[in-house]
Phi, psi and omega in degrees: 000335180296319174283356185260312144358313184270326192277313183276006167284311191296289216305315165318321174256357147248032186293302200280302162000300196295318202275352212239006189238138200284323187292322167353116160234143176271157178304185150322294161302002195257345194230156174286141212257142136336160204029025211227107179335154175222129168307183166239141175241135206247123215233144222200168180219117175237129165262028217254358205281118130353317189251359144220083125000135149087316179319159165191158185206187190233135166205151144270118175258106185305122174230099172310154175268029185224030184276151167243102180295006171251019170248182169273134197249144159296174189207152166238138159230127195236148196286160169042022169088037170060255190116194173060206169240039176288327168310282250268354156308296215282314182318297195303282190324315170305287149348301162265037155066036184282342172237163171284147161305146222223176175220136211237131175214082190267121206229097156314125173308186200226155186241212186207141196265151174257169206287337151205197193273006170260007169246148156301147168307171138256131159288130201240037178273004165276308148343287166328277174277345161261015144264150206263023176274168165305313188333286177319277177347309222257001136285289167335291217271351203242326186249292200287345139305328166288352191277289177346301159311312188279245229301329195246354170063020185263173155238147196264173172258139148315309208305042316249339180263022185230033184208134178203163200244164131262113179182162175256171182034235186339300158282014146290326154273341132001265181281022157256322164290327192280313185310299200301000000 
């Protein structure tokens, strides 16, 4: 798991760099492989939070096709409704046993709905994700994972060391505060 911690840290800080370089071609693991399960991805609305009042967000969930629902799965979670080619990442990866089977929580920042059609959503991603408070953590662990377990009939691992964040610019520091 350390190592999956480390491969999406690395990725996470060269994301903009890679996608900004015309010559980039993705790897093996970035593209779909022949034999190889494909997960399902399960796509949600959560409006519940307590800890941003007012919210409603979007999230998608990655469920490998090796899930045992009767254990507890490591889980990644990533900002900004994750992207990129992280199923098709978890798929290869999964596969060649280089990760555990693992559960995927790609979770849209939350916005606040406007009050009427002549108006814009307000985007609470900065709130959110660039303050350097508890608050973004103690959402994730305390309302939208457990809504996920509840809604999606998976069980998450407590462990800490069976769990990791993700993201880029904003949602990197997202996710480097709620690990601290």
């Amino acid at each position: 798991m350390q190592q999956l911690v480390s491969l999406f840290f690395t990725l996470a800080c060269l994301a903009a760099p890679l996608r900004a370089a015309d010559d980039y071609k993705p790897g093996p693991d970035s593209l779909p492989q022949p034999g190889v399960p494909k997960g399902e991805l399960v796509k949600g609305t959560f409006d519940q939070s307590k800890v941003f009042p007012g919210t409603v967000r979007d999230y998608t969930v990655y469920l490998p096709a090796q899930l045992d629902r009767a254990k507890p799965a490591p889980v990644m979670v990533l900002q900004d409704g994750g992207g990129f080619s992280a199923p098709t990442v978890f798929d290869n990866l999964i596969q060649k046993k280089e990760i555990p089977t693992l559960v995927g929580v790609f979770v849209q920042h939350g916005r606040v709905k406007s009050p009427s059609t002549n108006a814009l959503d307000r985007f609470n991603r900065s709130y959110e994700y660039d303050g350097l408070g508890g608050d973004y953590a103690k959402f994730l662990l305390d309302e939208l994972l457990p809504f996920i377990e509840a809604k999606h009939g998976v069980k998450l691992s407590k462990n800490g060391t069976d769990r990791a964040i993700g993201g880029a610019s904003s949602g990197a520091i997202a996710a480097f505060t709620a690990a601290w």
